[in-house]
Amino acid sequence: GAVVSQHPSRVICKSGTSVKIECRSLDFQATTMFWYRQFPKQSLMLMATSNEGSKATYEQGVEKDKFLINHASLTLSTLTVTSAHPEDSSFYICSVPRSFSYNEQFFGPGTRLTVL
Amino acid sequence: KQEVTQIPAALSVPEGENLVLNCSFTDSAIYNLQWFRQDPGKGLTSLLLIQSSQREQTSGRLNASLDKSSGRSTLYIAASQPGDSATYLCAVRSGTASKLTFGTGTRLQVTL
């Protein structure tokens, strides 16, 4: 299966700071990547679709100015949580779909964000 | 709007037992359904992917079935082992592009 990496795996920051999370597709190029958020003991919720060369598409209820997404290349997407607050503390996971059919998605190991 | 439900929410079984995890979804117009495993604080590991035209998939001790018309899928784990302890998530792909809708998960503990 495809390998997807995320960096950092864990970050602790003060309220008001911005945090950048990277998602890399190591095996193949991806014009699309997905960002999910998972609160404790809850399931994954899709936040946004990252599109290489164009703006990200955000799900309803997700603030695009707070969660900045940049799909810099065909193997890298970044999610920046701006002016983070304690309620943004969560597990952020990215995924990369297999080729153009989007038949299967491969998930990164996740990033645990804790905002103090 | 697609909604995915998993029952039970938690399950504890002794080692060696066979078990079934259930997943139901409200919109039967799906492209595929995927079962994942998630260990505490970790990402997701894909276990099985069933296309909408398929009825089941098998991998080792795992067997997943799909009844699209009734909006149900089951994950059967044979001869459970302590290493199977994890949260199991099902997700359906439906609607636009490749959006996955996840269930709430079943936390499985296999005891010695």
mmCIF file of C-alpha atoms in Angstrom:
data_model
loop_
_atom_site.group_PDB
_atom_site.id
_atom_site.type_symbol
_atom_site.label_atom_id
_atom_site.label_comp_id
_atom_site.label_asym_id
_atom_site.label_seq_id
_atom_site.Cartn_x
_atom_site.Cartn_y
_atom_site.Cartn_z
ATOM 1 C CA GLY A 1 0.000 0.000 0.000
ATOM 2 C CA ALA A 2 0.906 3.629 -0.379
ATOM 3 C CA VAL A 3 2.901 5.333 2.322
ATOM 4 C CA VAL A 4 1.722 8.636 3.703
ATOM 5 C CA SER A 5 3.734 10.547 6.279
ATOM 6 C CA GLN A 6 2.802 13.396 8.581
ATOM 7 C CA HIS A 7 4.976 15.799 10.473
ATOM 8 C CA PRO A 8 5.031 16.499 13.326
ATOM 9 C CA SER A 9 3.467 13.509 15.034
ATOM 10 C CA ARG A 10 2.772 15.507 18.144
ATOM 11 C CA VAL A 11 2.768 19.212 18.934
ATOM 12 C CA ILE A 12 1.977 21.233 22.017
ATOM 13 C CA CYS A 13 1.555 24.962 21.641
ATOM 14 C CA LYS A 14 0.281 27.992 23.485
ATOM 15 C CA SER A 15 -3.077 29.505 22.739
ATOM 16 C CA GLY A 16 -2.875 32.095 19.977
ATOM 17 C CA THR A 17 0.018 30.556 18.081
ATOM 18 C CA SER A 18 -0.142 28.980 14.641
ATOM 19 C CA VAL A 19 0.794 25.393 13.920
ATOM 20 C CA LYS A 20 1.675 23.875 10.565
ATOM 21 C CA ILE A 21 1.143 20.190 9.841
ATOM 22 C CA GLU A 22 2.638 18.514 6.794
ATOM 23 C CA CYS A 23 1.256 15.573 4.866
ATOM 24 C CA ARG A 24 3.450 13.832 2.316
ATOM 25 C CA SER A 25 2.636 11.137 -0.185
ATOM 26 C CA LEU A 26 5.795 9.086 -0.487
ATOM 27 C CA ASP A 27 4.801 6.568 -3.128
ATOM 28 C CA PHE A 28 2.889 8.498 -5.745
ATOM 29 C CA GLN A 29 1.802 11.925 -6.791
ATOM 30 C CA ALA A 30 -1.511 13.172 -5.546
ATOM 31 C CA THR A 31 -3.490 16.035 -6.994
ATOM 32 C CA THR A 32 -5.920 15.637 -4.115
ATOM 33 C CA MET A 33 -5.426 15.020 -0.430
ATOM 34 C CA PHE A 34 -7.933 15.031 2.395
ATOM 35 C CA TRP A 35 -7.706 16.421 5.922
ATOM 36 C CA TYR A 36 -9.679 14.888 8.758
ATOM 37 C CA ARG A 37 -10.082 15.758 12.412
ATOM 38 C CA GLN A 38 -10.807 13.331 15.208
ATOM 39 C CA PHE A 39 -11.818 14.426 18.681
ATOM 40 C CA PRO A 40 -11.307 12.027 21.607
ATOM 41 C CA LYS A 41 -13.520 8.965 21.395
ATOM 42 C CA GLN A 42 -15.204 10.273 18.275
ATOM 43 C CA SER A 43 -14.895 9.272 14.667
ATOM 44 C CA LEU A 44 -13.058 11.027 11.877
ATOM 45 C CA MET A 45 -14.706 14.047 10.319
ATOM 46 C CA LEU A 46 -13.649 15.373 6.945
ATOM 47 C CA MET A 47 -12.470 18.962 7.222
ATOM 48 C CA ALA A 48 -11.364 19.824 3.713
ATOM 49 C CA THR A 49 -10.158 18.599 0.373
ATOM 50 C CA SER A 50 -6.738 19.852 -0.626
ATOM 51 C CA ASN A 51 -6.325 20.439 -4.366
ATOM 52 C CA GLU A 52 -2.944 20.866 -6.021
ATOM 53 C CA GLY A 53 -2.805 24.150 -7.884
ATOM 54 C CA SER A 54 -6.141 25.457 -6.679
ATOM 55 C CA LYS A 55 -8.018 26.405 -3.542
ATOM 56 C CA ALA A 56 -9.011 23.847 -0.991
ATOM 57 C CA THR A 57 -12.626 22.856 -0.600
ATOM 58 C CA TYR A 58 -13.898 23.086 2.962
ATOM 59 C CA GLU A 59 -16.700 21.130 4.566
ATOM 60 C CA GLN A 60 -19.619 22.925 6.088
ATOM 61 C CA GLY A 61 -18.765 24.412 9.453
ATOM 62 C CA VAL A 62 -14.998 24.449 8.924
ATOM 63 C CA GLU A 63 -13.506 27.937 8.909
ATOM 64 C CA LYS A 64 -11.253 28.345 5.899
ATOM 65 C CA ASP A 65 -9.462 31.355 7.409
ATOM 66 C CA LYS A 66 -8.611 29.387 10.508
ATOM 67 C CA PHE A 67 -7.492 26.189 8.825
ATOM 68 C CA LEU A 68 -5.266 27.228 5.961
ATOM 69 C CA ILE A 69 -4.462 24.538 3.428
ATOM 70 C CA ASN A 70 -1.697 24.736 0.868
ATOM 71 C CA HIS A 71 -1.141 21.970 -1.654
ATOM 72 C CA ALA A 72 2.363 23.052 -2.594
ATOM 73 C CA SER A 73 3.275 20.134 -4.808
ATOM 74 C CA LEU A 74 1.963 16.806 -5.985
ATOM 75 C CA THR A 75 3.403 15.138 -2.901
ATOM 76 C CA LEU A 76 2.881 17.719 -0.161
ATOM 77 C CA SER A 77 -0.106 19.336 1.486
ATOM 78 C CA THR A 78 0.083 21.491 4.598
ATOM 79 C CA LEU A 79 -2.595 22.388 7.127
ATOM 80 C CA THR A 80 -1.977 25.472 9.246
ATOM 81 C CA VAL A 81 -4.102 25.979 12.319
ATOM 82 C CA THR A 82 -4.005 29.734 12.827
ATOM 83 C CA SER A 83 -4.412 31.377 16.220
ATOM 84 C CA ALA A 84 -4.977 28.014 17.819
ATOM 85 C CA HIS A 85 -7.228 27.717 20.857
ATOM 86 C CA PRO A 86 -7.748 24.834 23.295
ATOM 87 C CA GLU A 87 -10.876 23.734 21.425
ATOM 88 C CA ASP A 88 -8.676 23.081 18.376
ATOM 89 C CA SER A 89 -6.878 20.349 20.301
ATOM 90 C CA SER A 90 -7.504 17.222 18.294
ATOM 91 C CA PHE A 91 -5.988 14.455 16.207
ATOM 92 C CA TYR A 92 -5.470 15.609 12.623
ATOM 93 C CA ILE A 93 -5.105 12.960 9.929
ATOM 94 C CA CYS A 94 -4.526 13.336 6.214
ATOM 95 C CA SER A 95 -5.297 10.833 3.500
ATOM 96 C CA VAL A 96 -4.270 10.304 -0.085
ATOM 97 C CA PRO A 97 -6.611 8.611 -2.558
ATOM 98 C CA ARG A 98 -5.285 6.013 -4.933
ATOM 99 C CA SER A 99 -4.864 7.476 -8.401
ATOM 100 C CA PHE A 100 -7.720 9.050 -10.289
ATOM 101 C CA SER A 101 -10.397 6.578 -9.337
ATOM 102 C CA TYR A 102 -10.324 7.614 -5.673
ATOM 103 C CA ASN A 103 -11.037 3.988 -5.066
ATOM 104 C CA GLU A 104 -9.136 3.660 -1.855
ATOM 105 C CA GLN A 105 -7.579 6.118 0.544
ATOM 106 C CA PHE A 106 -4.327 5.738 2.427
ATOM 107 C CA PHE A 107 -4.037 7.499 5.719
ATOM 108 C CA GLY A 108 -1.144 9.176 7.436
ATOM 109 C CA PRO A 109 -0.197 8.353 11.021
ATOM 110 C CA GLY A 110 -1.845 11.497 12.339
ATOM 111 C CA THR A 111 -0.745 14.573 14.301
ATOM 112 C CA ARG A 112 -1.804 15.096 17.887
ATOM 113 C CA LEU A 113 -2.292 18.816 18.549
ATOM 114 C CA THR A 114 -2.618 20.068 22.103
ATOM 115 C CA VAL A 115 -3.260 23.751 22.631
ATOM 116 C CA LEU A 116 -2.649 24.969 26.160
ATOM 117 C CA LYS B 1 -26.679 13.135 4.164
ATOM 118 C CA GLN B 2 -24.894 9.846 4.689
ATOM 119 C CA GLU B 3 -24.777 8.589 8.259
ATOM 120 C CA VAL B 4 -22.805 5.583 9.411
ATOM 121 C CA THR B 5 -23.449 3.730 12.644
ATOM 122 C CA GLN B 6 -21.444 0.963 14.261
ATOM 123 C CA ILE B 7 -22.677 -1.500 16.821
ATOM 124 C CA PRO B 8 -21.536 -2.362 19.408
ATOM 125 C CA ALA B 9 -19.577 0.678 20.564
ATOM 126 C CA ALA B 10 -17.338 -1.535 22.666
ATOM 127 C CA LEU B 11 -16.746 -5.246 22.896
ATOM 128 C CA SER B 12 -14.617 -7.452 25.133
ATOM 129 C CA VAL B 13 -14.069 -11.107 24.286
ATOM 130 C CA PRO B 14 -11.726 -13.843 25.453
ATOM 131 C CA GLU B 15 -8.958 -14.938 23.156
ATOM 132 C CA GLY B 16 -9.979 -17.480 20.543
ATOM 133 C CA GLU B 17 -13.562 -16.351 20.104
ATOM 134 C CA ASN B 18 -15.043 -15.521 16.751
ATOM 135 C CA LEU B 19 -16.761 -12.147 16.644
ATOM 136 C CA VAL B 20 -18.826 -9.909 14.392
ATOM 137 C CA LEU B 21 -18.755 -6.142 14.160
ATOM 138 C CA ASN B 22 -21.655 -4.347 12.545
ATOM 139 C CA CYS B 23 -21.839 -1.259 10.383
ATOM 140 C CA SER B 24 -24.946 0.346 8.913
ATOM 141 C CA PHE B 25 -25.346 3.302 6.580
ATOM 142 C CA THR B 26 -28.378 5.338 5.599
ATOM 143 C CA ASP B 27 -27.741 6.005 1.897
ATOM 144 C CA SER B 28 -27.304 2.795 -0.086
ATOM 145 C CA ALA B 29 -25.878 4.610 -3.124
ATOM 146 C CA ILE B 30 -22.269 3.974 -2.212
ATOM 147 C CA TYR B 31 -19.152 3.404 -4.279
ATOM 148 C CA ASN B 32 -17.425 1.228 -1.731
ATOM 149 C CA LEU B 33 -17.047 0.485 1.948
ATOM 150 C CA GLN B 34 -13.773 0.227 3.797
ATOM 151 C CA TRP B 35 -12.914 -1.264 7.187
ATOM 152 C CA PHE B 36 -10.026 0.242 9.134
ATOM 153 C CA ARG B 37 -8.190 -0.520 12.313
ATOM 154 C CA GLN B 38 -6.973 2.248 14.602
ATOM 155 C CA ASP B 39 -4.654 1.667 17.537
ATOM 156 C CA PRO B 40 -4.723 4.223 20.380
ATOM 157 C CA GLY B 41 -3.182 7.516 19.320
ATOM 158 C CA LYS B 42 -2.308 6.169 15.908
ATOM 159 C CA GLY B 43 -3.468 6.559 12.347
ATOM 160 C CA LEU B 44 -5.641 4.202 10.354
ATOM 161 C CA THR B 45 -4.698 0.887 8.826
ATOM 162 C CA SER B 46 -6.871 -0.283 5.971
ATOM 163 C CA LEU B 47 -8.116 -3.825 6.492
ATOM 164 C CA LEU B 48 -10.581 -4.555 3.727
ATOM 165 C CA LEU B 49 -12.204 -2.660 0.872
ATOM 166 C CA ILE B 50 -15.465 -3.860 -0.641
ATOM 167 C CA GLN B 51 -16.671 -2.387 -3.898
ATOM 168 C CA SER B 52 -20.388 -1.695 -4.256
ATOM 169 C CA SER B 53 -20.684 -4.581 -6.716
ATOM 170 C CA GLN B 54 -19.097 -7.072 -4.322
ATOM 171 C CA ARG B 55 -20.676 -8.971 -1.487
ATOM 172 C CA GLU B 56 -17.620 -9.866 0.544
ATOM 173 C CA GLN B 57 -13.855 -9.669 0.886
ATOM 174 C CA THR B 58 -11.507 -11.854 2.874
ATOM 175 C CA SER B 59 -8.028 -11.316 4.245
ATOM 176 C CA GLY B 60 -6.591 -13.907 6.585
ATOM 177 C CA ARG B 61 -8.817 -14.179 9.644
ATOM 178 C CA LEU B 62 -10.945 -11.249 8.514
ATOM 179 C CA ASN B 63 -14.048 -11.414 6.380
ATOM 180 C CA ALA B 64 -16.178 -8.428 5.490
ATOM 181 C CA SER B 65 -19.590 -8.637 3.913
ATOM 182 C CA LEU B 66 -21.698 -5.992 2.249
ATOM 183 C CA ASP B 67 -25.448 -5.848 1.730
ATOM 184 C CA LYS B 68 -25.837 -2.582 -0.069
ATOM 185 C CA SER B 69 -29.584 -2.701 -0.437
ATOM 186 C CA SER B 70 -30.120 -2.973 3.294
ATOM 187 C CA GLY B 71 -27.271 -0.603 4.131
ATOM 188 C CA ARG B 72 -25.286 -3.066 6.192
ATOM 189 C CA SER B 73 -21.800 -4.466 6.442
ATOM 190 C CA THR B 74 -20.251 -6.879 8.907
ATOM 191 C CA LEU B 75 -16.645 -7.564 9.803
ATOM 192 C CA TYR B 76 -16.062 -11.103 10.984
ATOM 193 C CA ILE B 77 -12.896 -11.839 12.951
ATOM 194 C CA ALA B 78 -12.073 -15.490 13.415
ATOM 195 C CA ALA B 79 -10.075 -16.884 16.322
ATOM 196 C CA SER B 80 -9.488 -13.514 17.929
ATOM 197 C CA GLN B 81 -6.093 -12.688 19.455
ATOM 198 C CA PRO B 82 -4.988 -10.059 21.984
ATOM 199 C CA GLY B 83 -3.202 -8.292 19.131
ATOM 200 C CA ASP B 84 -6.573 -7.683 17.526
ATOM 201 C CA SER B 85 -7.418 -5.242 20.310
ATOM 202 C CA ALA B 86 -8.024 -1.871 18.667
ATOM 203 C CA THR B 87 -10.815 0.369 17.439
ATOM 204 C CA TYR B 88 -12.404 -0.765 14.205
ATOM 205 C CA LEU B 89 -13.901 1.847 11.921
ATOM 206 C CA CYS B 90 -16.017 1.404 8.852
ATOM 207 C CA ALA B 91 -16.288 4.121 6.241
ATOM 208 C CA VAL B 92 -18.423 4.442 3.133
ATOM 209 C CA ARG B 93 -17.563 6.358 0.014
ATOM 210 C CA SER B 94 -20.568 8.014 -1.513
ATOM 211 C CA GLY B 95 -21.703 11.236 -3.099
ATOM 212 C CA THR B 96 -19.197 13.608 -4.635
ATOM 213 C CA ALA B 97 -15.626 12.541 -5.386
ATOM 214 C CA SER B 98 -14.032 10.417 -2.719
ATOM 215 C CA LYS B 99 -15.632 11.684 0.443
ATOM 216 C CA LEU B 100 -15.577 9.098 3.143
ATOM 217 C CA THR B 101 -18.114 9.062 5.938
ATOM 218 C CA PHE B 102 -16.874 7.263 9.003
ATOM 219 C CA GLY B 103 -18.763 5.351 11.617
ATOM 220 C CA THR B 104 -18.262 5.935 15.304
ATOM 221 C CA GLY B 105 -16.142 2.820 15.699
ATOM 222 C CA THR B 106 -16.151 -0.319 17.809
ATOM 223 C CA ARG B 107 -13.509 -0.593 20.525
ATOM 224 C CA LEU B 108 -12.470 -4.212 20.719
ATOM 225 C CA GLN B 109 -10.542 -5.783 23.574
ATOM 226 C CA VAL B 110 -9.420 -9.374 23.350
ATOM 227 C CA THR B 111 -8.401 -10.739 26.713
ATOM 228 C CA LEU B 112 -6.085 -13.624 27.551
#
